[in-house]
mmCIF file of C-alpha atoms in Angstrom:
data_model
loop_
_atom_site.group_PDB
_atom_site.id
_atom_site.type_symbol
_atom_site.label_atom_id
_atom_site.label_comp_id
_atom_site.label_asym_id
_atom_site.label_seq_id
_atom_site.Cartn_x
_atom_site.Cartn_y
_atom_site.Cartn_z
ATOM 1 C CA MET Q 1 0.085 -0.127 -0.111
ATOM 2 C CA GLU Q 2 2.952 2.159 0.457
ATOM 3 C CA LEU Q 3 4.417 2.149 -2.920
ATOM 4 C CA PHE Q 4 0.549 2.730 -4.532
ATOM 5 C CA PHE Q 5 0.874 6.107 -1.913
ATOM 6 C CA GLN Q 6 4.306 7.093 -3.058
ATOM 7 C CA THR Q 7 3.383 6.713 -6.528
ATOM 8 C CA LEU Q 8 0.500 8.623 -6.672
ATOM 9 C CA LEU Q 9 2.171 11.578 -4.694
ATOM 10 C CA ASN Q 10 4.846 11.067 -7.477
ATOM 11 C CA GLY Q 11 2.517 11.460 -10.340
ATOM 12 C CA LEU Q 12 1.398 14.409 -8.593
ATOM 13 C CA LEU Q 13 4.140 15.606 -7.933
ATOM 14 C CA GLN Q 14 5.493 15.437 -12.156
ATOM 15 C CA SER Q 15 1.008 16.670 -13.653
ATOM 16 C CA GLY Q 16 2.249 20.175 -11.948
ATOM 17 C CA LEU Q 17 4.978 20.525 -14.894
ATOM 18 C CA TYR Q 18 2.847 19.002 -16.816
ATOM 19 C CA ALA Q 19 0.378 21.899 -16.271
ATOM 20 C CA LEU Q 20 2.383 24.618 -16.074
ATOM 21 C CA VAL Q 21 3.634 23.503 -20.048
ATOM 22 C CA ALA Q 22 -0.535 22.295 -20.999
ATOM 23 C CA SER Q 23 -1.174 25.869 -19.600
ATOM 24 C CA GLY Q 24 0.741 27.848 -21.851
ATOM 25 C CA LEU Q 25 -0.170 26.051 -24.982
ATOM 26 C CA ALA Q 26 -4.025 26.253 -23.952
ATOM 27 C CA LEU Q 27 -3.295 30.164 -24.056
ATOM 28 C CA ALA Q 28 -1.859 29.947 -27.536
ATOM 29 C CA VAL Q 29 -5.206 27.984 -28.938
ATOM 30 C CA GLY Q 30 -7.693 29.335 -26.708
ATOM 31 C CA VAL Q 31 -6.852 33.324 -26.043
ATOM 32 C CA VAL Q 32 -5.369 33.573 -30.351
ATOM 33 C CA GLY Q 33 -6.637 30.336 -32.005
ATOM 34 C CA ILE Q 34 -3.529 28.756 -33.011
ATOM 35 C CA VAL Q 35 -1.996 25.434 -31.851
ATOM 36 C CA ASN Q 36 1.798 26.609 -32.239
ATOM 37 C CA PHE Q 37 3.427 23.007 -32.573
ATOM 38 C CA ALA Q 38 6.578 25.273 -31.647
ATOM 39 C CA HIS Q 39 5.328 25.117 -28.197
ATOM 40 C CA GLY Q 40 8.121 21.890 -27.682
ATOM 41 C CA GLU Q 41 11.309 24.673 -28.388
ATOM 42 C CA PHE Q 42 9.975 27.819 -26.381
ATOM 43 C CA LEU Q 43 10.216 25.496 -23.445
ATOM 44 C CA MET Q 44 14.032 24.122 -25.169
ATOM 45 C CA ILE Q 45 14.897 28.510 -24.872
ATOM 46 C CA GLY Q 46 14.147 28.528 -21.404
ATOM 47 C CA ALA Q 47 15.973 25.217 -20.459
ATOM 48 C CA PHE Q 48 18.797 26.270 -22.506
ATOM 49 C CA LEU Q 49 19.051 30.284 -20.985
ATOM 50 C CA ALA Q 50 18.511 28.324 -17.216
ATOM 51 C CA TRP Q 51 21.768 26.073 -17.618
ATOM 52 C CA GLY Q 52 23.316 28.928 -19.409
ATOM 53 C CA ALA Q 53 22.821 31.297 -16.085
ATOM 54 C CA SER Q 54 24.400 28.421 -13.390
ATOM 55 C CA ALA Q 55 27.426 27.354 -16.407
ATOM 56 C CA TYR Q 56 29.133 30.741 -16.921
ATOM 57 C CA LEU Q 57 27.198 33.093 -14.454
ATOM 58 C CA GLY Q 58 26.863 30.696 -11.399
ATOM 59 C CA VAL Q 59 23.039 31.238 -11.056
ATOM 60 C CA ASP Q 60 21.134 29.112 -9.636
ATOM 61 C CA PRO Q 61 18.666 27.751 -12.238
ATOM 62 C CA LEU Q 62 15.475 28.484 -9.652
ATOM 63 C CA LEU Q 63 16.880 32.301 -9.316
ATOM 64 C CA SER Q 64 17.412 33.173 -13.178
ATOM 65 C CA LEU Q 65 13.233 32.774 -13.132
ATOM 66 C CA PRO Q 66 12.102 35.945 -13.482
ATOM 67 C CA LEU Q 67 14.473 36.716 -15.913
ATOM 68 C CA VAL Q 68 13.963 33.539 -18.153
ATOM 69 C CA ALA Q 69 10.042 34.481 -18.189
ATOM 70 C CA VAL Q 70 10.981 37.730 -19.282
ATOM 71 C CA ALA Q 71 13.273 37.298 -22.166
ATOM 72 C CA VAL Q 72 11.645 34.084 -23.834
ATOM 73 C CA PHE Q 73 7.840 35.688 -23.415
ATOM 74 C CA ALA Q 74 10.163 38.997 -24.714
ATOM 75 C CA VAL Q 75 10.751 36.114 -27.428
ATOM 76 C CA GLY Q 76 6.948 34.686 -28.222
ATOM 77 C CA ALA Q 77 6.166 38.173 -28.782
ATOM 78 C CA LEU Q 78 8.734 39.625 -31.721
ATOM 79 C CA THR Q 79 7.212 36.419 -32.988
ATOM 80 C CA TYR Q 80 3.304 36.939 -33.322
ATOM 81 C CA ARG Q 81 4.479 40.340 -33.775
ATOM 82 C CA VAL Q 82 7.044 39.761 -37.726
ATOM 83 C CA SER Q 83 4.501 36.335 -38.627
ATOM 84 C CA ILE Q 84 1.961 34.547 -36.282
ATOM 85 C CA ARG Q 85 -0.494 37.577 -36.681
ATOM 86 C CA HIS Q 86 0.180 37.914 -40.133
ATOM 87 C CA VAL Q 87 -1.319 34.059 -40.432
ATOM 88 C CA LEU Q 88 -4.062 34.259 -38.315
ATOM 89 C CA LEU Q 89 -6.945 34.619 -40.705
ATOM 90 C CA ALA Q 90 -5.256 32.173 -42.909
ATOM 91 C CA PRO Q 91 -6.360 28.175 -43.347
ATOM 92 C CA GLU Q 92 -5.611 26.239 -40.280
ATOM 93 C CA LEU Q 93 -3.163 24.711 -42.725
ATOM 94 C CA ASN Q 94 -1.652 27.066 -42.915
ATOM 95 C CA GLN Q 95 -1.530 28.150 -38.966
ATOM 96 C CA MET Q 96 -0.275 25.209 -38.161
ATOM 97 C CA LEU Q 97 2.633 24.304 -41.266
ATOM 98 C CA LEU Q 98 4.235 27.957 -39.214
ATOM 99 C CA THR Q 99 4.881 27.236 -35.764
ATOM 100 C CA PHE Q 100 5.839 23.725 -36.963
ATOM 101 C CA GLY Q 101 8.610 25.514 -39.452
ATOM 102 C CA LEU Q 102 9.155 27.163 -37.256
ATOM 103 C CA GLY Q 103 9.780 24.685 -34.283
ATOM 104 C CA ILE Q 104 12.130 22.592 -36.815
ATOM 105 C CA LEU Q 105 13.955 26.176 -37.356
ATOM 106 C CA LEU Q 106 14.509 26.672 -33.783
ATOM 107 C CA GLN Q 107 14.992 23.142 -33.438
ATOM 108 C CA ASN Q 108 18.393 22.926 -35.867
ATOM 109 C CA LEU Q 109 19.287 26.564 -34.106
ATOM 110 C CA ALA Q 110 20.120 25.277 -31.187
ATOM 111 C CA LEU Q 111 22.319 22.073 -33.299
ATOM 112 C CA MET Q 112 23.836 24.010 -34.686
ATOM 113 C CA LEU Q 113 25.145 26.674 -32.128
ATOM 114 C CA LEU Q 114 24.795 24.300 -29.494
ATOM 115 C CA GLY Q 115 25.405 20.986 -30.357
ATOM 116 C CA GLY Q 116 23.186 18.000 -29.663
ATOM 117 C CA ASN Q 117 25.286 16.431 -26.379
ATOM 118 C CA THR Q 118 22.405 17.116 -23.423
ATOM 119 C CA ARG Q 119 23.082 20.014 -21.046
ATOM 120 C CA THR Q 120 23.215 19.239 -16.650
ATOM 121 C CA VAL Q 121 23.380 22.053 -14.379
ATOM 122 C CA THR Q 122 24.005 21.315 -10.636
ATOM 123 C CA THR Q 123 22.483 22.472 -7.884
ATOM 124 C CA PRO Q 124 23.329 23.064 -3.756
ATOM 125 C CA TYR Q 125 19.835 20.494 -2.821
ATOM 126 C CA GLN Q 126 19.260 18.642 -6.522
ATOM 127 C CA GLY Q 127 20.411 14.987 -3.741
ATOM 128 C CA SER Q 128 17.874 16.877 -0.693
ATOM 129 C CA SER Q 129 14.467 14.857 -0.212
ATOM 130 C CA LEU Q 130 11.598 14.826 2.078
ATOM 131 C CA SER Q 131 10.029 12.429 4.376
ATOM 132 C CA LEU Q 132 6.340 13.294 4.656
ATOM 133 C CA GLY Q 133 5.270 10.384 6.736
ATOM 134 C CA ASP Q 134 5.933 7.026 4.762
ATOM 135 C CA LEU Q 135 6.663 8.890 1.729
ATOM 136 C CA SER Q 136 9.767 10.228 0.884
ATOM 137 C CA VAL Q 137 9.866 12.936 -1.701
ATOM 138 C CA GLY Q 138 12.723 14.510 -3.713
ATOM 139 C CA GLY Q 139 13.288 18.237 -3.187
ATOM 140 C CA PRO Q 140 13.590 19.584 -6.281
ATOM 141 C CA LYS Q 141 10.243 18.051 -7.499
ATOM 142 C CA MET Q 142 8.621 19.154 -4.226
ATOM 143 C CA ILE Q 143 10.637 23.202 -5.353
ATOM 144 C CA ALA Q 144 8.901 22.484 -8.816
ATOM 145 C CA PHE Q 145 5.713 21.615 -7.478
ATOM 146 C CA GLY Q 146 5.411 23.838 -5.681
ATOM 147 C CA LEU Q 147 6.395 26.989 -7.974
ATOM 148 C CA ALA Q 148 4.575 25.169 -10.894
ATOM 149 C CA VAL Q 149 0.874 26.425 -8.359
ATOM 150 C CA VAL Q 150 2.673 28.847 -8.047
ATOM 151 C CA ILE Q 151 3.065 29.969 -11.325
ATOM 152 C CA LEU Q 152 -1.136 28.369 -12.295
ATOM 153 C CA ALA Q 153 -2.129 30.114 -9.084
ATOM 154 C CA GLY Q 154 -0.614 33.309 -10.696
ATOM 155 C CA LEU Q 155 -1.640 32.499 -13.936
ATOM 156 C CA TYR Q 156 -5.464 32.352 -13.268
ATOM 157 C CA ALA Q 157 -5.742 34.922 -10.665
ATOM 158 C CA VAL Q 158 -5.084 37.054 -13.430
ATOM 159 C CA LEU Q 159 -7.063 35.218 -15.630
ATOM 160 C CA TYR Q 160 -10.440 36.313 -13.451
ATOM 161 C CA ARG Q 161 -9.722 39.094 -11.156
ATOM 162 C CA THR Q 162 -7.527 41.521 -13.846
ATOM 163 C CA ASN Q 163 -8.478 43.544 -16.599
ATOM 164 C CA LEU Q 164 -6.718 42.354 -19.450
ATOM 165 C CA GLY Q 165 -7.602 38.231 -18.173
ATOM 166 C CA ARG Q 166 -11.409 39.500 -18.651
ATOM 167 C CA GLN Q 167 -10.715 40.802 -22.365
ATOM 168 C CA MET Q 168 -8.330 37.879 -22.810
ATOM 169 C CA ARG Q 169 -11.761 36.088 -21.525
ATOM 170 C CA ALA Q 170 -13.198 38.049 -23.823
ATOM 171 C CA VAL Q 171 -11.325 37.780 -27.035
ATOM 172 C CA ALA Q 172 -11.084 34.030 -26.872
ATOM 173 C CA GLN Q 173 -15.274 33.555 -26.773
ATOM 174 C CA ASN Q 174 -15.937 36.697 -29.089
ATOM 175 C CA ARG Q 175 -13.183 38.362 -31.377
ATOM 176 C CA ARG Q 176 -15.508 40.588 -33.936
ATOM 177 C CA GLY Q 177 -17.545 41.511 -30.603
ATOM 178 C CA SER Q 178 -15.156 42.439 -28.648
ATOM 179 C CA GLN Q 179 -13.953 44.793 -31.572
ATOM 180 C CA LEU Q 180 -16.963 46.386 -31.367
ATOM 181 C CA ILE Q 181 -16.357 47.156 -27.226
ATOM 182 C CA GLY Q 182 -13.188 48.361 -28.383
ATOM 183 C CA ILE Q 183 -11.218 45.530 -27.373
ATOM 184 C CA ASP Q 184 -7.618 45.946 -28.156
ATOM 185 C CA VAL Q 185 -7.849 42.540 -30.201
ATOM 186 C CA ASP Q 186 -4.012 42.421 -31.105
ATOM 187 C CA ARG Q 187 -2.087 43.820 -28.964
ATOM 188 C CA VAL Q 188 -4.420 41.448 -26.272
ATOM 189 C CA TYR Q 189 -3.187 38.028 -28.944
ATOM 190 C CA LEU Q 190 0.840 40.016 -28.705
ATOM 191 C CA ILE Q 191 0.561 39.192 -24.250
ATOM 192 C CA ALA Q 192 -1.496 35.718 -25.210
ATOM 193 C CA PHE Q 193 0.815 34.773 -27.021
ATOM 194 C CA GLY Q 194 4.158 36.189 -25.425
ATOM 195 C CA VAL Q 195 2.098 35.012 -22.100
ATOM 196 C CA SER Q 196 2.218 31.098 -23.727
ATOM 197 C CA CYS Q 197 6.172 30.845 -24.606
ATOM 198 C CA GLY Q 198 6.781 32.709 -21.024
ATOM 199 C CA LEU Q 199 5.834 29.299 -18.617
ATOM 200 C CA ALA Q 200 7.313 27.393 -21.349
ATOM 201 C CA ALA Q 201 10.593 28.564 -21.137
ATOM 202 C CA VAL Q 202 9.549 28.972 -17.301
ATOM 203 C CA ALA Q 203 8.214 24.943 -17.456
ATOM 204 C CA GLY Q 204 12.006 24.655 -19.190
ATOM 205 C CA VAL Q 205 13.959 26.094 -15.971
ATOM 206 C CA LEU Q 206 12.795 23.341 -14.481
ATOM 207 C CA VAL Q 207 13.032 20.966 -16.340
ATOM 208 C CA ALA Q 208 17.052 21.735 -16.994
ATOM 209 C CA THR Q 209 16.964 21.572 -13.065
ATOM 210 C CA LEU Q 210 14.859 18.046 -11.975
ATOM 211 C CA LEU Q 211 16.219 16.636 -15.944
ATOM 212 C CA PHE Q 212 18.499 17.647 -18.506
ATOM 213 C CA ALA Q 213 19.008 20.654 -21.708
ATOM 214 C CA SER Q 214 19.359 19.724 -24.914
ATOM 215 C CA PRO Q 215 17.519 20.679 -28.439
ATOM 216 C CA THR Q 216 15.297 18.182 -28.347
ATOM 217 C CA VAL Q 217 14.425 17.882 -24.049
ATOM 218 C CA GLY Q 218 11.645 20.188 -25.279
ATOM 219 C CA LEU Q 219 9.454 17.133 -28.289
ATOM 220 C CA VAL Q 220 8.817 15.202 -25.277
ATOM 221 C CA PHE Q 221 6.708 17.966 -22.876
ATOM 222 C CA ALA Q 222 5.502 19.899 -25.956
ATOM 223 C CA LEU Q 223 3.498 15.911 -27.208
ATOM 224 C CA LYS Q 224 1.882 15.601 -23.760
ATOM 225 C CA ALA Q 225 0.474 18.913 -23.284
ATOM 226 C CA PHE Q 226 -1.089 18.131 -26.723
ATOM 227 C CA ALA Q 227 -2.409 15.484 -25.580
ATOM 228 C CA ILE Q 228 -4.113 16.911 -22.107
ATOM 229 C CA ILE Q 229 -5.533 19.693 -24.100
ATOM 230 C CA VAL Q 230 -6.936 17.688 -26.198
ATOM 231 C CA MET Q 231 -8.207 15.897 -22.946
ATOM 232 C CA ALA Q 232 -10.002 19.022 -21.157
ATOM 233 C CA GLY Q 233 -10.803 20.674 -24.337
ATOM 234 C CA LEU Q 234 -8.640 23.059 -25.684
ATOM 235 C CA GLY Q 235 -8.460 26.098 -25.253
ATOM 236 C CA ASN Q 236 -10.024 24.882 -21.582
ATOM 237 C CA LEU Q 237 -7.584 26.456 -19.010
ATOM 238 C CA THR Q 238 -9.565 24.667 -16.298
ATOM 239 C CA GLY Q 239 -9.594 21.621 -17.599
ATOM 240 C CA VAL Q 240 -5.725 21.129 -17.942
ATOM 241 C CA LEU Q 241 -5.489 20.823 -14.270
ATOM 242 C CA TRP Q 242 -6.980 17.141 -13.636
ATOM 243 C CA ALA Q 243 -5.926 16.675 -17.293
ATOM 244 C CA SER Q 244 -2.269 16.222 -16.273
ATOM 245 C CA VAL Q 245 -3.242 14.982 -13.015
ATOM 246 C CA VAL Q 246 -4.443 12.338 -15.128
ATOM 247 C CA LEU Q 247 -1.504 12.157 -17.836
ATOM 248 C CA GLY Q 248 1.373 12.112 -14.283
ATOM 249 C CA VAL Q 249 -0.500 9.919 -12.159
ATOM 250 C CA SER Q 250 -1.439 7.578 -15.179
ATOM 251 C CA GLU Q 251 2.327 7.596 -16.021
ATOM 252 C CA ALA Q 252 3.601 7.202 -12.579
ATOM 253 C CA LEU Q 253 1.043 4.255 -12.168
ATOM 254 C CA VAL Q 254 2.348 2.548 -15.571
ATOM 255 C CA GLN Q 255 6.163 3.233 -14.136
ATOM 256 C CA THR Q 256 5.355 1.358 -11.720
ATOM 257 C CA TYR Q 257 3.719 -1.780 -12.227
ATOM 258 C CA VAL Q 258 3.308 -2.709 -15.637
ATOM 259 C CA PRO Q 259 6.420 -4.935 -16.589
ATOM 260 C CA GLY Q 260 9.470 -2.744 -18.597
ATOM 261 C CA GLY Q 261 6.517 0.119 -17.349
ATOM 262 C CA GLY Q 262 9.689 2.844 -18.032
ATOM 263 C CA GLY Q 263 9.531 2.175 -21.775
ATOM 264 C CA TRP Q 264 5.530 1.972 -22.016
ATOM 265 C CA SER Q 265 5.438 5.049 -19.668
ATOM 266 C CA ASP Q 266 6.158 7.969 -22.906
ATOM 267 C CA ALA Q 267 2.329 5.776 -25.092
ATOM 268 C CA VAL Q 268 0.943 6.420 -21.965
ATOM 269 C CA PHE Q 269 -0.770 10.085 -23.942
ATOM 270 C CA PHE Q 270 -1.557 8.490 -27.291
ATOM 271 C CA LEU Q 271 -3.900 6.169 -25.310
ATOM 272 C CA LEU Q 272 -5.437 8.838 -23.249
ATOM 273 C CA ILE Q 273 -5.365 10.443 -26.419
ATOM 274 C CA PHE Q 274 -7.434 7.718 -27.974
ATOM 275 C CA ALA Q 275 -9.645 6.231 -24.662
ATOM 276 C CA THR Q 276 -11.305 10.296 -25.175
ATOM 277 C CA LEU Q 277 -11.674 11.012 -28.258
ATOM 278 C CA VAL Q 278 -13.622 7.619 -28.840
ATOM 279 C CA PHE Q 279 -15.996 8.177 -25.501
ATOM 280 C CA ARG Q 280 -16.732 11.894 -26.716
ATOM 281 C CA SER Q 281 -16.842 9.951 -30.635
ATOM 282 C CA PHE Q 282 -19.451 7.827 -28.412
ATOM 283 C CA ARG Q 283 -20.888 10.798 -26.266
ATOM 284 C CA GLY Q 284 -21.968 12.758 -29.776
ATOM 285 C CA ALA Q 285 -23.189 9.601 -31.778
ATOM 286 C CA ARG Q 286 -26.162 9.988 -28.578
#
């Protein structure tokens, strides 16, 4: 029984990181209305910035987190201004091709400039742990989960307690109606896309702290983020929370109880997407 609760705890802690990545993607889909296939590459940029701050400046990656978030927010806003805004009214295939190409460009730039090797970050608390009764939690995982909860709480506070958040929700519901009542839709899109990229970069800092940085590190997390927003419903930020918990706990259970579970855990999100689509098709047919 102790193993079961330890597994649940591990899955819950992992879900915080998943929710952080998926919330950024859901923001881009729900508010801006674009599926950003380069979302994982913005996570990769955040991971490398955290590694660079640690390796060259001696700055703890968690202390560099605010600067990384602001820097990648600016990169995301610039990306929106230069490219994304010009395809928002284009067919969806054009939007997908643009973001897919942007992801390939960023990934290959990282490969050319930094090489394909993984880079790890060493911190004083790397080997620390916290005991919760009979259960044990790694210090970095607990810190990452706590930061994810705080950041997500801040995001939801902005969306539901501020004028900017109300504008974002209005634009997400009806772009034309928002324009008619005086909302600067283009400004809202720019901020939303920048925040989306910034959230991915923050997740990248946590990934570099927990795992490593590499040019392809964002791919797996982006795929899992897509699985989460499919389960939650495209653009449904509230649903992202429970969907992240479902994915995190499911992966942890597979890793613990399925023989060779380490290899199967990465396929869990595909199975969850399939189950979600089948369930929705049956609901729609009734």
